[in-house]
């Protein structure tokens, strides 16, 4: 009998009937399935069609745009995060929706770059913020740029103007928030122009290379962008500190060779009401009404995963709290704002083969989106939620409805009973629903004589559990399939169908009515 037919039969009879008909050991198993009545499914479908018929296109221009990027948040990550959040609040989980899954418009984004089938974050974010597909590892410069280009004039000539810079030129306020280092690829693509994403501090560059490092670029923005960038918050503190300076949180040293303290330079160059904070207490004390320009650097490197945040030495704001404070800062400008918010560490947890931290960070991103939606007027703010690229993350097997998304695959009770589904290895070992096609989760079980590890006594929902991977790699990789683009607000209907990733920029530009500010290169008049 095929698996599907067996499953259909099992679903057709109630769990009560099954429990009397089946073996006694099976009778003790919990009932599986949802709470919905037969009518519920039909009514929900009717509601969906009714709401879809009422959808109207907001044809007017957007005053504000918020671009949320879940770094590495592929569609399987959205699905698993949705289920996990639903299970955390006590439901079966599958029927749950993340905040942005309620947005009316959706598209698929093709994430390849000019030279990569599967991309890294540099060209993908460059595509979203400049409108052009660029090369591996390069930030907001065109594909004609040579890797390792150290001539500032060449970088200048090949630079691509970003949506943040164009919003600044249009008189809007701008902001950047990330749980990764502010100098990391995704946030950096909004303000930096360089051929090597790793040049985050001057000590990361080859000696004598005259192109400004990324931290320096954030401090030495053009006057227009510098005035406009009201808020920049994330990690990466040591990239802004000289090697002689002691870190306030950890007592370690900065990593700048040039002796510059860029955090002090931020305060000194942004006017009398500029502020720099590095702890949760400092963050909480910031009054958005009296602060003109806010720099927050809450970790030496990346900020903590949401799962570990409460244990941080000096405390950190959550992504939701940073989003809230940023919008409070930016809403003061009646001409509107452009804000980029990155859930930067979904990607890092996936690279580590650690699904639980990735999903908890994706849930936190969803909460930040919810906060932004509540704080803004849907008639004037376009909110886009997408990812730069996917990961090799899978949801597999035939787990029953409500099965712990972090657990071993347990099928709908049927003739096999409710034991975890066994794999076809010699010992018939169970396996987890979540897995990776590659990465550090591959177990070298040769020594034990097994082909796979026996997870039957392992807590697969533990925070540090690493899901199994098919191919052993030190770091799990990105994946090349499309990612989702969710949108709501003015011009959100332009997000539709199968899109090239760089078209996201064109949607935002159209929504913000920035056409007259668009250049193939940057506005040279605004440069230092
Ligand atoms: Zn990555």
Short mmCIF file of C-alpha atoms and ligand atoms in Angstrom, two decimals:
data_model
loop_
_atom_site.label_atom_id
_atom_site.label_comp_id
_atom_site.label_asym_id
_atom_site.label_seq_id
_atom_site.Cartn_x
_atom_site.Cartn_y
_atom_site.Cartn_z
CA UNK A 1 0.00 0.00 0.00
CA UNK A 2 1.36 3.40 -0.86
CA UNK A 3 2.20 5.77 1.95
CA UNK A 4 -0.39 8.27 0.78
CA UNK A 5 -3.20 5.74 0.69
CA UNK A 6 -2.27 4.47 4.12
CA UNK A 7 -2.24 8.03 5.42
CA UNK A 8 -5.60 8.82 3.87
CA UNK A 9 -7.14 5.76 5.47
CA UNK A 10 -5.67 6.62 8.82
CA UNK A 11 -7.06 10.12 8.61
CA UNK A 12 -10.51 8.88 7.59
CA UNK A 13 -11.15 7.13 10.88
CA UNK A 14 -11.15 8.94 14.17
CA UNK A 15 -8.33 8.51 16.63
CA UNK A 16 -10.82 7.03 19.10
CA UNK A 17 -11.73 4.22 16.71
CA UNK A 18 -8.07 3.67 15.96
CA UNK A 19 -7.15 3.48 19.60
CA UNK A 20 -9.60 0.69 20.27
CA UNK A 21 -8.82 -1.16 17.08
CA UNK A 22 -5.07 -1.00 17.44
CA UNK A 23 -2.60 -2.45 19.87
CA UNK A 24 -2.74 -1.40 23.57
CA UNK A 25 0.59 0.43 23.33
CA UNK A 26 -0.98 2.60 20.67
CA UNK A 27 -4.02 3.47 22.78
CA UNK A 28 -1.82 5.47 25.13
CA UNK A 29 -0.54 7.71 22.34
CA UNK A 30 -1.98 11.25 22.11
CA UNK A 31 -4.60 12.07 19.52
CA UNK A 32 -3.06 13.86 16.58
CA UNK A 33 -4.70 16.38 14.30
CA UNK A 34 -6.03 19.91 14.42
CA UNK A 35 -8.96 21.51 16.21
CA UNK A 36 -10.82 22.52 13.04
CA UNK A 37 -14.34 21.33 12.33
CA UNK A 38 -15.37 20.30 8.82
CA UNK A 39 -17.09 23.69 8.43
CA UNK A 40 -14.03 25.64 9.60
CA UNK A 41 -12.01 24.78 6.51
CA UNK A 42 -14.80 25.89 4.19
CA UNK A 43 -15.50 29.13 6.03
CA UNK A 44 -11.83 30.06 6.16
CA UNK A 45 -11.62 29.55 2.41
CA UNK A 46 -14.72 31.70 1.88
CA UNK A 47 -13.22 34.42 4.06
CA UNK A 48 -10.04 34.32 2.04
CA UNK A 49 -11.89 34.85 -1.24
CA UNK A 50 -14.06 37.61 0.25
CA UNK A 51 -10.98 39.45 1.56
CA UNK A 52 -9.16 38.95 -1.73
CA UNK A 53 -12.10 40.52 -3.59
CA UNK A 54 -11.92 43.52 -1.29
CA UNK A 55 -8.18 44.04 -1.80
CA UNK A 56 -7.54 47.45 -3.22
CA UNK A 57 -4.46 48.73 -4.90
CA UNK A 58 -2.93 51.72 -3.10
CA UNK A 59 -1.91 53.62 -6.21
CA UNK A 60 -0.58 56.68 -4.40
CA UNK A 61 3.09 57.08 -3.57
CA UNK A 62 4.60 55.85 -0.32
CA UNK A 63 5.88 58.33 2.21
CA UNK A 64 7.97 55.64 3.89
CA UNK A 65 9.54 52.34 2.92
CA UNK A 66 10.74 49.68 5.35
CA UNK A 67 12.79 46.85 3.84
CA UNK A 68 13.06 43.85 6.15
CA UNK A 69 15.59 41.20 5.15
CA UNK A 70 15.78 37.88 6.94
CA UNK A 71 19.32 36.89 6.04
CA UNK A 72 19.12 33.33 4.74
CA UNK A 73 15.38 33.14 5.42
CA UNK A 74 14.36 30.73 2.67
CA UNK A 75 10.78 29.54 2.32
CA UNK A 76 11.42 26.36 4.36
CA UNK A 77 12.66 28.62 7.17
CA UNK A 78 9.45 30.66 7.02
CA UNK A 79 7.37 27.48 7.15
CA UNK A 80 9.29 25.94 10.06
CA UNK A 81 9.36 29.25 11.98
CA UNK A 82 5.60 29.58 11.51
CA UNK A 83 5.06 26.07 12.89
CA UNK A 84 7.46 26.63 15.80
CA UNK A 85 5.82 29.91 16.81
CA UNK A 86 2.39 28.26 16.61
CA UNK A 87 3.63 25.39 18.80
CA UNK A 88 5.23 27.79 21.30
CA UNK A 89 1.82 29.39 21.86
CA UNK A 90 0.28 25.97 22.39
CA UNK A 91 -1.26 25.10 19.03
CA UNK A 92 -0.48 22.37 16.50
CA UNK A 93 1.46 25.06 14.61
CA UNK A 94 0.92 24.40 10.90
CA UNK A 95 -2.13 26.70 10.72
CA UNK A 96 -0.23 29.58 12.33
CA UNK A 97 0.92 32.62 10.34
CA UNK A 98 3.96 34.80 10.85
CA UNK A 99 3.12 38.51 10.92
CA UNK A 100 4.22 39.15 7.34
CA UNK A 101 2.37 36.09 6.01
CA UNK A 102 -0.79 38.16 6.51
CA UNK A 103 0.46 40.73 3.99
CA UNK A 104 -1.70 40.80 0.84
CA UNK A 105 1.03 40.70 -1.82
CA UNK A 106 3.62 38.04 -2.46
CA UNK A 107 6.23 37.24 -5.08
CA UNK A 108 9.14 34.90 -5.64
CA UNK A 109 12.58 36.47 -5.93
CA UNK A 110 15.31 34.93 -8.12
CA UNK A 111 18.48 35.34 -6.09
CA UNK A 112 21.30 34.48 -8.50
CA UNK A 113 23.91 37.20 -8.90
CA UNK A 114 25.90 38.35 -11.94
CA UNK A 115 28.38 35.53 -11.42
CA UNK A 116 26.84 33.14 -8.87
CA UNK A 117 24.13 30.52 -9.30
CA UNK A 118 23.82 30.45 -5.51
CA UNK A 119 24.72 33.84 -4.08
CA UNK A 120 26.22 35.36 -0.98
CA UNK A 121 24.66 38.32 0.81
CA UNK A 122 26.75 41.01 -0.90
CA UNK A 123 25.43 40.91 -4.48
CA UNK A 124 21.92 39.94 -3.35
CA UNK A 125 21.54 42.96 -1.07
CA UNK A 126 23.24 45.08 -3.73
CA UNK A 127 20.52 43.92 -6.15
CA UNK A 128 17.75 44.88 -3.74
CA UNK A 129 19.11 48.33 -2.89
CA UNK A 130 20.61 49.43 -6.25
CA UNK A 131 18.54 47.68 -8.91
CA UNK A 132 21.52 45.92 -10.46
CA UNK A 133 22.83 42.36 -10.17
CA UNK A 134 26.45 42.49 -9.06
CA UNK A 135 29.34 40.13 -8.35
CA UNK A 136 30.17 37.75 -5.51
CA UNK A 137 31.42 39.53 -2.39
CA UNK A 138 30.98 43.06 -3.77
CA UNK A 139 28.89 45.83 -2.23
CA UNK A 140 27.00 48.36 -4.37
CA UNK A 141 29.54 48.48 -7.18
CA UNK A 142 28.83 47.22 -10.69
CA UNK A 143 30.05 43.92 -12.17
CA UNK A 144 32.83 45.69 -14.11
CA UNK A 145 34.69 46.21 -10.82
CA UNK A 146 37.85 44.14 -10.35
CA UNK A 147 37.97 42.02 -7.21
CA UNK A 148 40.30 43.64 -4.70
CA UNK A 149 40.13 47.02 -6.47
CA UNK A 150 42.06 49.49 -4.28
CA UNK A 151 41.79 52.65 -6.39
CA UNK A 152 39.12 54.89 -4.83
CA UNK A 153 38.56 56.65 -8.18
CA UNK A 154 37.71 53.34 -9.89
CA UNK A 155 35.38 52.34 -7.03
CA UNK A 156 33.76 55.77 -7.27
CA UNK A 157 33.25 55.44 -11.02
CA UNK A 158 31.75 51.95 -10.64
CA UNK A 159 29.59 52.75 -7.62
CA UNK A 160 25.85 52.14 -7.78
CA UNK A 161 23.57 54.61 -6.06
CA UNK A 162 21.48 52.95 -3.33
CA UNK A 163 17.85 53.42 -2.35
CA UNK A 164 19.09 54.74 1.01
CA UNK A 165 21.27 57.38 -0.67
CA UNK A 166 18.45 58.34 -3.04
CA UNK A 167 15.98 58.60 -0.15
CA UNK A 168 18.46 60.91 1.59
CA UNK A 169 18.76 63.04 -1.56
CA UNK A 170 14.96 63.32 -1.60
CA UNK A 171 15.03 64.82 1.91
CA UNK A 172 13.88 61.72 3.72
CA UNK A 173 15.40 60.37 6.91
CA UNK A 174 17.12 57.00 6.72
CA UNK A 175 18.05 54.18 9.08
CA UNK A 176 19.79 50.82 9.27
CA UNK A 177 19.22 48.12 11.87
CA UNK A 178 20.77 44.65 12.01
CA UNK A 179 21.55 41.93 14.51
CA UNK A 180 24.72 41.30 12.49
CA UNK A 181 27.68 43.68 12.39
CA UNK A 182 26.68 46.98 10.79
CA UNK A 183 29.70 46.45 8.55
CA UNK A 184 28.44 43.02 7.44
CA UNK A 185 27.31 42.54 3.84
CA UNK A 186 23.56 43.11 4.10
CA UNK A 187 23.45 46.39 6.07
CA UNK A 188 26.70 47.58 4.46
CA UNK A 189 25.29 47.37 0.92
CA UNK A 190 22.92 50.23 1.77
CA UNK A 191 25.74 52.74 2.40
CA UNK A 192 29.14 51.27 1.41
CA UNK A 193 30.77 50.80 -1.98
CA UNK A 194 33.61 48.28 -2.13
CA UNK A 195 34.83 45.30 -4.10
CA UNK A 196 35.57 43.21 -0.99
CA UNK A 197 32.85 42.76 1.63
CA UNK A 198 35.46 41.64 4.19
CA UNK A 199 37.13 45.05 4.34
CA UNK A 200 35.08 45.93 7.41
CA UNK A 201 37.92 47.69 9.31
CA UNK A 202 41.20 49.05 7.95
CA UNK A 203 43.06 46.08 9.48
CA UNK A 204 41.08 43.81 7.15
CA UNK A 205 42.48 45.51 4.04
CA UNK A 206 45.81 44.85 2.29
CA UNK A 207 48.47 47.37 3.30
CA UNK A 208 48.40 50.49 1.20
CA UNK A 209 44.88 49.89 -0.15
CA UNK A 210 43.36 53.36 -0.41
CA UNK A 211 39.70 52.33 -0.59
CA UNK A 212 37.94 53.22 2.65
CA UNK A 213 37.00 50.32 4.93
CA UNK A 214 33.29 49.79 5.56
CA UNK A 215 33.18 51.20 9.12
CA UNK A 216 34.98 54.31 7.88
CA UNK A 217 32.50 54.64 5.02
CA UNK A 218 29.62 54.66 7.53
CA UNK A 219 31.22 57.58 9.39
CA UNK A 220 32.38 59.46 6.27
CA UNK A 221 29.13 59.47 4.33
CA UNK A 222 28.38 62.29 1.91
CA UNK A 223 26.96 65.35 3.76
CA UNK A 224 23.45 64.59 2.46
CA UNK A 225 23.47 60.96 3.56
CA UNK A 226 25.27 61.78 6.80
CA UNK A 227 22.54 64.27 7.72
CA UNK A 228 19.80 61.86 6.67
CA UNK A 229 21.06 58.71 8.45
CA UNK A 230 19.35 59.22 11.80
CA UNK A 231 19.87 55.75 13.16
CA UNK A 232 22.35 52.91 12.69
CA UNK A 233 22.17 50.03 15.16
CA UNK A 234 23.65 46.56 15.26
CA UNK A 235 26.87 44.78 16.18
CA UNK A 236 30.49 45.20 15.08
CA UNK A 237 31.81 47.59 17.73
CA UNK A 238 35.51 46.64 17.43
CA UNK A 239 35.52 47.63 13.76
CA UNK A 240 34.91 51.20 14.91
CA UNK A 241 37.52 51.18 17.72
CA UNK A 242 41.31 51.63 17.59
CA UNK A 243 43.58 48.80 18.69
CA UNK A 244 44.57 50.91 21.68
CA UNK A 245 41.03 51.26 22.97
CA UNK A 246 39.58 48.92 25.59
CA UNK A 247 36.12 47.56 24.91
CA UNK A 248 33.61 48.64 27.58
CA UNK A 249 31.79 45.30 27.64
CA UNK A 250 34.54 42.70 27.33
CA UNK A 251 37.82 44.50 28.10
CA UNK A 252 39.23 43.40 24.74
CA UNK A 253 40.80 45.80 22.21
CA UNK A 254 39.53 47.43 19.03
CA UNK A 255 40.76 46.37 15.62
CA UNK A 256 41.52 49.66 13.84
CA UNK A 257 45.13 50.32 12.81
CA UNK A 258 44.52 54.01 12.08
CA UNK A 259 44.03 54.93 15.73
CA UNK A 260 40.60 56.40 15.05
CA UNK A 261 37.67 56.01 17.41
CA UNK A 262 34.81 56.13 14.91
CA UNK A 263 32.17 56.01 17.66
CA UNK A 264 33.48 59.34 18.98
CA UNK A 265 33.67 60.67 15.42
CA UNK A 266 29.98 59.83 14.95
CA UNK A 267 29.09 61.93 17.99
CA UNK A 268 31.44 64.76 16.95
CA UNK A 269 30.30 64.98 13.33
CA UNK A 270 26.52 64.52 13.67
CA UNK A 271 25.67 67.64 15.63
CA UNK A 272 25.01 68.51 19.25
CA UNK A 273 22.23 65.96 19.73
CA UNK A 274 24.01 62.91 18.34
CA UNK A 275 24.46 59.89 20.55
CA UNK A 276 26.41 56.63 20.71
CA UNK A 277 25.27 53.70 22.90
CA UNK A 278 26.66 50.18 23.37
CA UNK A 279 24.49 48.54 26.07
CA UNK A 280 20.84 47.82 26.77
CA UNK A 281 20.82 50.46 29.55
CA UNK A 282 22.27 53.05 27.14
CA UNK A 283 19.71 52.07 24.52
CA UNK A 284 16.81 52.35 26.95
CA UNK A 285 17.98 55.82 28.03
CA UNK A 286 17.88 57.21 24.47
CA UNK A 287 15.04 59.68 24.05
CA UNK A 288 14.13 59.55 20.36
CA UNK A 289 12.57 63.02 20.56
CA UNK A 290 15.75 64.74 21.72
CA UNK A 291 18.30 62.57 19.89
CA UNK A 292 19.06 63.57 16.30
CA UNK A 293 21.50 60.84 15.22
CA UNK A 294 21.85 57.51 17.03
CA UNK A 295 24.67 54.98 16.63
CA UNK A 296 24.22 51.75 18.60
CA UNK A 297 26.90 49.05 18.59
CA UNK A 298 25.84 46.37 21.04
CA UNK A 299 28.47 43.68 20.49
CA UNK A 300 32.13 43.38 19.50
CA UNK A 301 31.05 41.30 16.52
CA UNK A 302 27.52 40.15 15.69
CA UNK A 303 24.81 40.67 18.28
CA UNK A 304 23.58 37.62 20.20
CA UNK A 305 21.07 35.20 18.76
CA UNK A 306 17.63 35.96 20.17
CA UNK A 307 17.85 32.64 22.08
CA UNK A 308 20.99 33.83 23.89
CA UNK A 309 20.21 37.52 24.23
CA UNK A 310 18.97 37.41 27.83
CA UNK A 311 22.37 36.08 28.95
CA UNK A 312 24.40 38.88 27.29
CA UNK A 313 26.92 40.56 29.58
CA UNK A 314 25.77 44.17 29.17
CA UNK A 315 22.38 43.39 27.69
CA UNK A 316 21.14 44.03 24.17
CA UNK A 317 17.92 45.39 22.73
CA UNK A 318 15.91 42.90 20.67
CA UNK A 319 15.42 43.38 16.95
CA UNK A 320 11.86 44.46 17.74
CA UNK A 321 13.04 47.07 20.24
CA UNK A 322 15.62 48.44 17.79
CA UNK A 323 12.96 48.60 15.07
CA UNK A 324 10.60 50.46 17.39
CA UNK A 325 13.22 53.03 18.46
CA UNK A 326 14.31 53.54 14.84
CA UNK A 327 10.79 54.26 13.65
CA UNK A 328 10.34 56.72 16.53
CA UNK A 329 13.51 58.51 15.38
CA UNK A 330 12.58 58.47 11.69
CA UNK A 331 8.93 59.46 12.02
CA UNK A 332 9.99 62.95 13.06
CA UNK A 333 10.64 63.84 9.41
CA UNK A 334 7.41 64.88 7.67
CA UNK A 335 9.01 64.02 4.32
CA UNK A 336 9.18 60.37 5.37
CA UNK A 337 11.89 57.77 5.70
CA UNK A 338 13.64 54.70 4.35
CA UNK A 339 14.52 52.05 6.93
CA UNK A 340 16.34 48.77 6.40
CA UNK A 341 16.00 46.13 9.13
CA UNK A 342 17.96 42.89 8.94
CA UNK A 343 17.41 39.72 10.94
CA UNK A 344 21.06 39.01 10.32
CA UNK A 345 21.67 35.84 12.24
CA UNK A 346 19.07 33.44 10.82
CA UNK A 347 21.84 32.86 8.29
CA UNK A 348 24.54 32.25 10.89
CA UNK A 349 22.56 29.65 12.81
CA UNK A 350 21.81 27.82 9.55
CA UNK A 351 25.51 27.86 8.65
CA UNK A 352 26.09 26.22 12.04
CA UNK A 353 23.48 23.55 11.24
CA UNK A 354 21.48 24.76 14.24
CA UNK A 355 17.83 25.07 13.21
CA UNK A 356 16.43 26.13 16.59
CA UNK A 357 18.43 29.35 16.82
CA UNK A 358 17.69 30.13 13.16
CA UNK A 359 13.95 29.69 13.68
CA UNK A 360 13.86 31.70 16.92
CA UNK A 361 15.63 34.55 15.10
CA UNK A 362 13.12 34.29 12.24
CA UNK A 363 10.28 34.52 14.78
CA UNK A 364 11.93 37.62 16.27
CA UNK A 365 12.07 39.16 12.78
CA UNK A 366 8.35 38.46 12.45
CA UNK A 367 7.74 40.29 15.74
CA UNK A 368 9.80 43.27 14.53
CA UNK A 369 7.68 43.39 11.35
CA UNK A 370 4.51 43.30 13.46
CA UNK A 371 5.80 46.23 15.54
CA UNK A 372 6.63 48.24 12.42
CA UNK A 373 3.20 47.52 10.94
CA UNK A 374 1.47 48.67 14.13
CA UNK A 375 3.54 51.87 14.36
CA UNK A 376 2.95 53.05 10.81
CA UNK A 377 -0.03 54.00 8.65
CA UNK A 378 -0.61 51.27 6.04
CA UNK A 379 -1.78 54.00 3.64
CA UNK A 380 1.61 55.69 3.70
CA UNK A 381 4.20 53.02 4.47
CA UNK A 382 5.30 50.28 2.08
CA UNK A 383 6.66 47.33 4.08
CA UNK A 384 8.59 44.63 2.22
CA UNK A 385 9.81 41.45 3.92
CA UNK A 386 12.15 39.17 2.01
CA UNK A 387 15.43 37.26 2.17
CA UNK A 388 18.71 37.69 0.37
CA UNK A 389 19.07 33.95 -0.31
CA UNK A 390 17.96 30.58 1.01
CA UNK A 391 19.73 27.75 2.87
CA UNK A 392 19.84 23.96 2.32
CA UNK A 393 17.26 23.56 5.07
CA UNK A 394 14.51 20.94 4.63
CA UNK A 395 11.26 19.85 6.29
CA UNK A 396 10.93 16.15 5.54
CA UNK A 397 9.23 12.85 6.28
CA UNK A 398 5.52 12.44 7.06
CA UNK A 399 5.31 13.85 10.59
CA UNK A 400 1.77 14.07 11.91
CA UNK A 401 -0.05 17.36 12.40
CA UNK A 402 1.30 19.05 15.52
CA UNK A 403 4.44 16.87 15.71
CA UNK A 404 7.20 18.86 17.45
CA UNK A 405 8.82 20.68 14.53
CA UNK A 406 12.17 20.23 16.30
CA UNK A 407 11.51 16.56 17.01
CA UNK A 408 11.88 13.16 15.37
CA UNK A 409 9.45 12.31 12.59
CA UNK A 410 6.37 10.63 14.10
CA UNK A 411 3.70 9.70 11.58
CA UNK A 412 -0.05 9.81 11.85
CA UNK A 413 -0.91 6.73 13.93
CA UNK A 414 -1.46 3.87 11.56
CA UNK A 415 -0.54 0.22 11.29
CA UNK A 416 3.04 1.16 12.22
CA UNK A 417 1.92 2.65 15.54
CA UNK A 418 3.15 6.06 16.56
CA UNK A 419 6.82 5.23 16.87
CA UNK A 420 9.23 7.60 15.11
CA UNK A 421 9.48 6.74 11.45
CA UNK A 422 12.53 4.56 10.87
CA UNK A 423 15.09 5.23 8.19
CA UNK A 424 16.24 2.50 5.84
CA UNK A 425 19.58 2.01 7.50
CA UNK A 426 20.54 -1.32 9.04
CA UNK A 427 19.38 -0.38 12.50
CA UNK A 428 16.17 1.34 11.38
CA UNK A 429 17.06 4.57 13.14
CA UNK A 430 14.69 7.53 13.54
CA UNK A 431 15.36 10.93 11.96
CA UNK A 432 14.41 14.56 12.56
CA UNK A 433 11.85 16.47 10.50
CA UNK A 434 14.36 19.27 10.00
CA UNK A 435 17.62 18.64 8.20
CA UNK A 436 20.24 20.12 5.93
CA UNK A 437 21.62 19.00 2.59
CA UNK A 438 25.12 19.80 3.85
CA UNK A 439 27.01 21.27 6.77
CA UNK A 440 28.53 20.44 10.14
CA UNK A 441 25.57 18.28 11.18
CA UNK A 442 26.94 15.33 9.21
CA UNK A 443 27.95 12.68 11.74
CA UNK A 444 31.01 10.59 11.19
CA UNK A 445 29.46 7.46 12.59
CA UNK A 446 31.97 5.09 10.95
CA UNK A 447 33.69 4.58 14.29
CA UNK A 448 30.48 3.28 15.84
CA UNK A 449 29.77 0.95 12.95
CA UNK A 450 26.54 2.81 12.19
CA UNK A 451 25.77 4.74 9.07
CA UNK A 452 23.80 7.32 11.04
CA UNK A 453 23.67 8.36 14.69
CA UNK A 454 20.95 6.93 16.92
CA UNK A 455 18.88 9.97 17.92
CA UNK A 456 16.15 8.04 19.72
CA UNK A 457 17.44 9.15 23.13
CA UNK A 458 18.67 12.59 22.00
CA UNK A 459 16.82 15.81 22.84
CA UNK A 460 16.54 17.09 19.28
CA UNK A 461 14.72 20.22 20.53
CA UNK A 462 17.73 21.25 22.65
CA UNK A 463 19.05 24.70 21.80
CA UNK A 464 22.45 23.41 20.67
CA UNK A 465 21.20 20.39 18.73
CA UNK A 466 22.63 20.22 15.23
CA UNK A 467 20.33 18.68 12.64
CA UNK A 468 21.79 15.92 10.46
CA UNK A 469 23.32 16.87 7.12
CA UNK A 470 23.80 14.71 4.02
CA UNK A 471 27.18 16.10 2.94
CA UNK A 472 29.87 16.97 5.49
CA UNK A 473 30.96 20.61 5.30
CA UNK A 474 32.44 22.83 7.97
CA UNK A 475 29.70 25.37 7.37
CA UNK A 476 26.29 24.65 5.88
CA UNK A 477 25.82 26.58 2.63
CA UNK A 478 23.32 28.94 1.07
CA UNK A 479 20.83 27.47 -1.38
CA UNK A 480 19.89 28.68 -4.82
CA UNK A 481 16.11 28.38 -4.99
CA UNK A 482 13.85 31.44 -4.94
CA UNK A 483 12.91 33.27 -1.76
CA UNK A 484 9.59 34.93 -0.92
CA UNK A 485 8.85 38.67 -1.04
CA UNK A 486 5.94 39.80 1.16
CA UNK A 487 4.54 43.30 0.78
CA UNK A 488 1.88 45.61 2.15
CA UNK A 489 1.12 49.32 1.77
CA UNK A 490 1.27 51.79 -1.13
CA UNK A 491 2.36 50.18 -4.41
CA UNK A 492 2.64 46.80 -2.67
CA UNK A 493 0.76 45.27 -5.62
CA UNK A 494 3.89 45.79 -7.72
CA UNK A 495 5.37 42.90 -5.75
CA UNK A 496 3.90 40.02 -7.74
CA UNK A 497 4.75 36.91 -9.74
CA UNK A 498 8.25 35.70 -10.39
CA UNK A 499 10.67 38.58 -9.88
CA UNK A 500 14.35 39.15 -10.42
CA UNK A 501 15.75 40.15 -7.05
CA UNK A 502 16.93 43.55 -8.35
CA UNK A 503 13.34 44.45 -9.29
CA UNK A 504 12.64 44.88 -5.57
CA UNK A 505 14.68 48.09 -5.81
CA UNK A 506 12.59 49.28 -8.75
CA UNK A 507 9.39 48.66 -6.77
CA UNK A 508 10.70 50.71 -3.83
CA UNK A 509 11.90 53.51 -6.12
CA UNK A 510 8.52 53.68 -7.85
CA UNK A 511 6.71 53.66 -4.50
CA UNK A 512 8.91 56.47 -3.13
CA UNK A 513 8.70 58.42 -6.40
CA UNK A 514 12.48 58.76 -6.54
CA UNK A 515 12.78 58.63 -10.32
CA UNK A 516 14.40 62.09 -10.58
CA UNK A 517 17.05 61.06 -8.06
CA UNK A 518 18.13 57.99 -9.94
CA UNK A 519 21.65 57.78 -11.34
CA UNK A 520 23.73 55.04 -12.84
CA UNK A 521 26.53 56.18 -10.60
CA UNK A 522 26.39 58.11 -7.36
CA UNK A 523 25.85 61.82 -7.15
CA UNK A 524 29.42 63.12 -7.28
CA UNK A 525 28.39 66.53 -6.02
CA UNK A 526 27.52 64.91 -2.73
CA UNK A 527 30.87 63.24 -2.21
CA UNK A 528 33.64 64.42 0.06
ZN1 LIG B 1 25.45 33.25 4.86
#
